[in-house]
Coordinates of C-alpha atoms in Angstrom, one line a residue:
M85 CA -0.2 0.1 -0.2
T86 CA 1.3 3.7 -1.3
L87 CA 2.4 6.0 2.0
I88 CA 1.0 9.2 1.0
V89 CA 2.2 12.3 2.7
Y90 CA -0.5 15.7 2.9
E91 CA 1.6 18.7 2.3
H92 CA 2.8 21.7 0.5
P93 CA 6.2 22.6 -1.1
L94 CA 6.4 25.6 0.7
S95 CA 5.8 24.4 4.1
P96 CA 9.3 24.1 5.8
Y97 CA 6.8 21.3 8.2
A98 CA 6.1 18.9 5.6
Q99 CA 9.3 19.2 3.4
K100 CA 11.6 17.9 7.1
V101 CA 8.9 14.8 6.5
K102 CA 10.4 14.7 3.0
I103 CA 13.8 14.9 3.5
A104 CA 13.4 12.2 6.5
L105 CA 11.4 9.7 4.7
D106 CA 13.3 10.2 1.0
E107 CA 16.9 10.2 2.9
K108 CA 15.8 6.9 4.5
G109 CA 14.9 5.4 1.3
V110 CA 10.9 5.0 1.5
A111 CA 8.4 5.2 -1.2
Y112 CA 6.2 8.1 -1.2
E113 CA 3.2 9.6 -2.8
A114 CA 2.8 13.5 -2.4
K115 CA -0.3 14.9 -2.6
M116 CA -1.9 18.3 -2.0
P117 CA -4.8 18.8 -0.3
V118 CA -8.0 20.7 -2.7
A119 CA -8.0 23.8 -2.4
I120 CA -5.5 24.2 -0.1
G121 CA -5.4 27.6 1.7
S122 CA -8.4 28.2 0.5
G123 CA -10.8 27.5 3.2
Q124 CA -12.7 24.9 1.6
P125 CA -12.7 21.8 3.2
D126 CA -10.6 18.4 1.8
R127 CA -13.4 16.4 3.6
E128 CA -10.8 13.3 2.4
F129 CA -8.0 15.1 3.4
L130 CA -9.4 16.5 6.8
K131 CA -10.2 12.5 8.3
S132 CA -5.9 12.2 8.3
N133 CA -6.0 15.9 10.3
P134 CA -9.2 17.1 11.8
R135 CA -6.4 20.4 11.9
G136 CA -6.9 20.9 8.7
E137 CA -2.7 21.2 8.8
V138 CA 0.2 19.6 7.0
P139 CA 2.0 17.1 6.7
S140 CA -0.2 14.5 7.6
L141 CA 1.3 10.9 6.9
I142 CA -1.1 8.1 5.6
D143 CA 0.6 4.4 5.7
G144 CA -1.7 1.6 5.1
E145 CA -5.2 2.6 8.0
A146 CA -2.7 5.1 9.8
A147 CA -3.0 8.1 10.2
I148 CA -0.8 10.6 11.6
F149 CA -0.4 13.5 11.8
D150 CA 2.3 17.2 13.0
S151 CA 6.0 17.3 11.3
T152 CA 8.1 16.0 14.9
I153 CA 5.1 13.3 15.6
I154 CA 5.5 12.1 12.3
L155 CA 9.6 12.6 11.9
E156 CA 8.9 9.7 15.7
Y157 CA 7.1 7.3 13.8
I158 CA 9.5 7.5 10.2
E159 CA 12.5 7.3 13.4
D160 CA 10.7 4.2 14.8
K161 CA 9.3 2.1 11.0
W162 CA 12.5 2.6 9.6
P163 CA 15.0 3.1 12.0
A164 CA 18.0 2.8 9.2
P165 CA 19.6 4.8 9.0
A166 CA 19.5 6.5 12.2
L167 CA 18.2 10.2 11.7
L168 CA 18.8 11.1 16.1
P169 CA 22.1 10.5 17.8
K170 CA 22.9 7.8 19.8
T171 CA 23.8 9.3 23.2
P172 CA 20.3 11.5 25.1
L173 CA 21.5 14.9 25.5
A174 CA 22.4 14.3 22.0
R175 CA 18.8 13.6 20.5
A176 CA 17.4 16.5 23.3
Q177 CA 19.9 18.9 20.9
A178 CA 18.0 17.8 18.1
R179 CA 14.9 17.9 19.2
T180 CA 15.4 21.3 20.2
I181 CA 16.9 22.8 17.6
E182 CA 14.3 21.0 15.9
E183 CA 11.2 22.9 18.3
V184 CA 13.7 26.5 17.9
M185 CA 13.3 26.6 14.2
D186 CA 9.5 25.4 14.1
T187 CA 8.5 28.2 16.2
S188 CA 10.7 30.6 16.6
F189 CA 12.2 30.9 12.7
E190 CA 9.7 29.7 11.3
P191 CA 6.7 32.6 11.4
I192 CA 10.3 35.4 10.7
N193 CA 10.2 33.6 7.2
W194 CA 6.6 33.7 7.4
G195 CA 6.2 37.7 8.6
L196 CA 8.5 38.2 5.2
G197 CA 6.0 36.0 3.7
E198 CA 3.7 38.6 4.2
I199 CA 4.7 41.4 2.6
K200 CA 7.2 40.5 -0.1
W201 CA 4.2 38.1 -1.7
F202 CA 1.1 39.0 0.1
K203 CA 1.5 43.0 -0.2
R204 CA 0.6 42.6 3.7
A205 CA 2.6 46.3 4.5
E206 CA 4.6 48.6 2.6
G207 CA 6.3 51.2 3.2
E208 CA 8.0 51.9 7.3
R209 CA 5.5 49.9 8.4
A210 CA 7.3 47.0 5.8
R211 CA 10.7 48.5 6.6
T212 CA 10.0 48.2 10.2
I213 CA 9.2 45.0 10.1
E214 CA 11.9 43.6 7.5
A215 CA 14.3 45.4 10.1
R216 CA 12.9 42.8 13.3
A217 CA 13.2 39.8 11.5
H218 CA 16.6 40.1 9.7
A219 CA 17.7 41.2 13.5
Q220 CA 16.4 38.1 14.9
A221 CA 17.6 35.9 12.3
R222 CA 21.0 37.0 12.8
G223 CA 20.9 36.2 16.5
I224 CA 19.4 32.5 15.8
Y225 CA 22.2 32.0 13.3
E226 CA 24.8 32.8 16.1
W227 CA 23.0 30.2 17.7
L228 CA 23.0 27.7 15.6
T229 CA 26.8 28.1 14.7
R230 CA 28.0 27.4 18.2
H231 CA 25.9 23.8 18.3
L232 CA 26.9 23.0 15.1
G233 CA 30.4 23.7 15.4
A234 CA 32.9 22.2 13.9
A235 CA 31.7 19.7 12.9
P236 CA 30.5 18.3 9.4
W237 CA 26.1 18.1 11.0
F238 CA 24.9 19.1 13.7
G239 CA 25.4 15.6 15.1
G240 CA 28.4 15.6 14.6
E241 CA 29.7 13.2 10.8
T242 CA 25.9 12.0 10.3
F243 CA 22.9 14.1 8.7
G244 CA 20.8 13.4 10.4
W245 CA 16.9 14.5 12.9
A246 CA 19.1 18.1 13.8
D247 CA 20.2 19.4 9.8
L248 CA 17.0 18.2 8.1
S249 CA 15.0 20.3 10.5
V250 CA 16.9 24.1 9.8
V251 CA 17.6 23.2 6.2
P252 CA 14.0 24.1 4.8
Y253 CA 13.9 27.4 6.9
L254 CA 17.3 28.2 5.9
N255 CA 16.6 28.0 2.2
G256 CA 13.2 30.4 2.8
A257 CA 15.3 32.6 4.1
R258 CA 17.9 33.2 1.2
A259 CA 15.2 33.3 -0.1
N260 CA 13.8 36.4 1.4
G261 CA 17.4 38.0 1.4
I262 CA 18.2 37.3 4.9
G263 CA 20.1 33.8 4.9
P264 CA 23.2 33.1 6.4
S265 CA 26.2 34.7 4.3
E266 CA 28.7 31.7 2.3
N267 CA 31.3 32.2 3.5
S268 CA 30.4 31.7 7.7
P269 CA 30.7 28.0 9.0
L270 CA 26.8 28.0 8.7
G271 CA 26.8 29.2 5.4
Q272 CA 29.2 26.6 3.9
W273 CA 26.7 23.4 5.6
L274 CA 23.7 24.6 4.0
I275 CA 25.5 24.3 0.9
R276 CA 26.4 20.6 2.2
A277 CA 22.8 20.2 2.8
N278 CA 21.7 21.2 -0.1
E279 CA 23.6 18.6 -2.3
R280 CA 22.2 16.0 -0.6
P281 CA 19.4 14.5 -2.9
S282 CA 16.4 14.6 -0.7
V283 CA 17.3 18.3 -0.1
A284 CA 17.9 19.1 -3.3
K285 CA 14.3 17.3 -4.2
S286 CA 12.3 19.0 -1.7
A287 CA 13.3 23.3 -1.9
G288 CA 13.4 22.3 -6.4
A289 CA 9.4 21.3 -5.3
A290 CA 9.3 24.8 -2.8
A291 CA 11.0 27.3 -5.6
A292 CA 8.8 25.9 -8.6
V293 CA 5.8 27.0 -6.6
A294 CA 7.7 30.2 -5.7
R295 CA 7.8 31.4 -8.7
S296 CA 4.3 30.9 -10.2
M297 CA 3.5 33.5 -6.3
T298 CA 3.9 36.4 -8.1
Q299 CA 0.5 37.5 -8.9
V300 CA -0.5 36.0 -5.3
H301 CA -1.8 39.1 -3.3
A302 CA -4.5 39.8 -5.8
A303 CA -6.0 36.4 -4.3
I304 CA -5.4 37.6 -1.1
E305 CA -7.2 40.8 -1.8
S306 CA -10.2 39.3 -3.5
G307 CA -10.7 36.8 -0.7
L308 CA -9.5 33.3 -3.4
F309 CA -7.5 33.0 -0.1
K310 CA -6.9 33.2 3.1
R311 CA -3.6 34.2 5.8
E312 CA -3.5 31.2 8.4
Y313 CA -2.5 33.4 11.9
R314 CA -1.7 30.8 14.6
D315 CA -0.3 30.7 18.5
H316 CA 4.1 31.7 17.1
R317 CA 2.7 33.4 14.2
L318 CA 0.4 36.2 15.1
E319 CA 2.7 36.4 18.5
W320 CA 5.8 37.3 16.0
M321 CA 3.4 39.7 14.0
I322 CA 2.6 41.7 16.9
R323 CA 5.7 42.3 18.6
S324 CA 7.0 43.1 15.5
G325 CA 4.9 45.4 14.8
G326 CA 2.4 44.5 12.7
L327 CA -0.6 45.0 15.0
D328 CA -2.3 46.5 12.4
V329 CA -1.7 43.8 9.5
V330 CA -3.8 41.5 11.6
L331 CA -6.6 43.8 12.7
E332 CA -6.6 45.0 9.2
G333 CA -6.7 41.6 8.0
I334 CA -9.9 40.7 10.4
K335 CA -11.6 43.7 9.2
K336 CA -10.7 42.7 4.8
D337 CA -11.9 38.6 7.0
N338 CA -8.4 37.4 4.4
I339 CA -7.7 35.6 7.9
R340 CA -8.3 33.3 10.2
F341 CA -6.4 31.3 13.2
S342 CA -5.9 28.4 11.8
N343 CA -3.0 26.8 9.9
E344 CA -2.9 24.6 6.8
L345 CA 1.4 24.4 6.7
R346 CA 2.0 22.5 9.3

């Protein structure tokens, strides 16, 4: 029976899952929910995840959602090659890196996307939000660099859980113009990561979708698509000077407080 991953190519959460499966050589079919982002329900997809978020994984009769839980399932079911390191401390560090990227870095990229792609803010308001995003990204880069140290990968000599949890976000940051310097240790790590077939496949799919998004802000204005504001995204936008962005979106009824990209 075919393993199915419900996803969106731009979702870093879904990218993590696809990279993990490809690293382990596990075949799967990637599917996008019908009318994702439009607010229209895909009832078949919702059977796998009542929260209506990607990714979700269908393995026979099993339906699993939340990217971290899916990664744990993949690691348990297909243990070789291992993505988690061996020692309890190293495993905890890998999971910590994933958590920071999922909850602290994701809203940075998302917030910049609100400006770049969806034209939520312009002029001085946009510049203020962008400046705060840049500063926060630099802080996380310093933290990641300390964790990487002199090793080729975050887990040491082997590409693994932490690496696949970082690379979708740093590729997104690079597309937003705030990626790490190529000459920095983190920038060199990113070059190595993107040379892996699993990462190149996922990044290529994301880039193809991004190239088609030049007029996506018009779809937002027309009501065809609705943006998703949830927990850390909403907090980040408010703390970064974008409270008016949120309030204006609510008035236009093109913001929802749930998510389809995790």
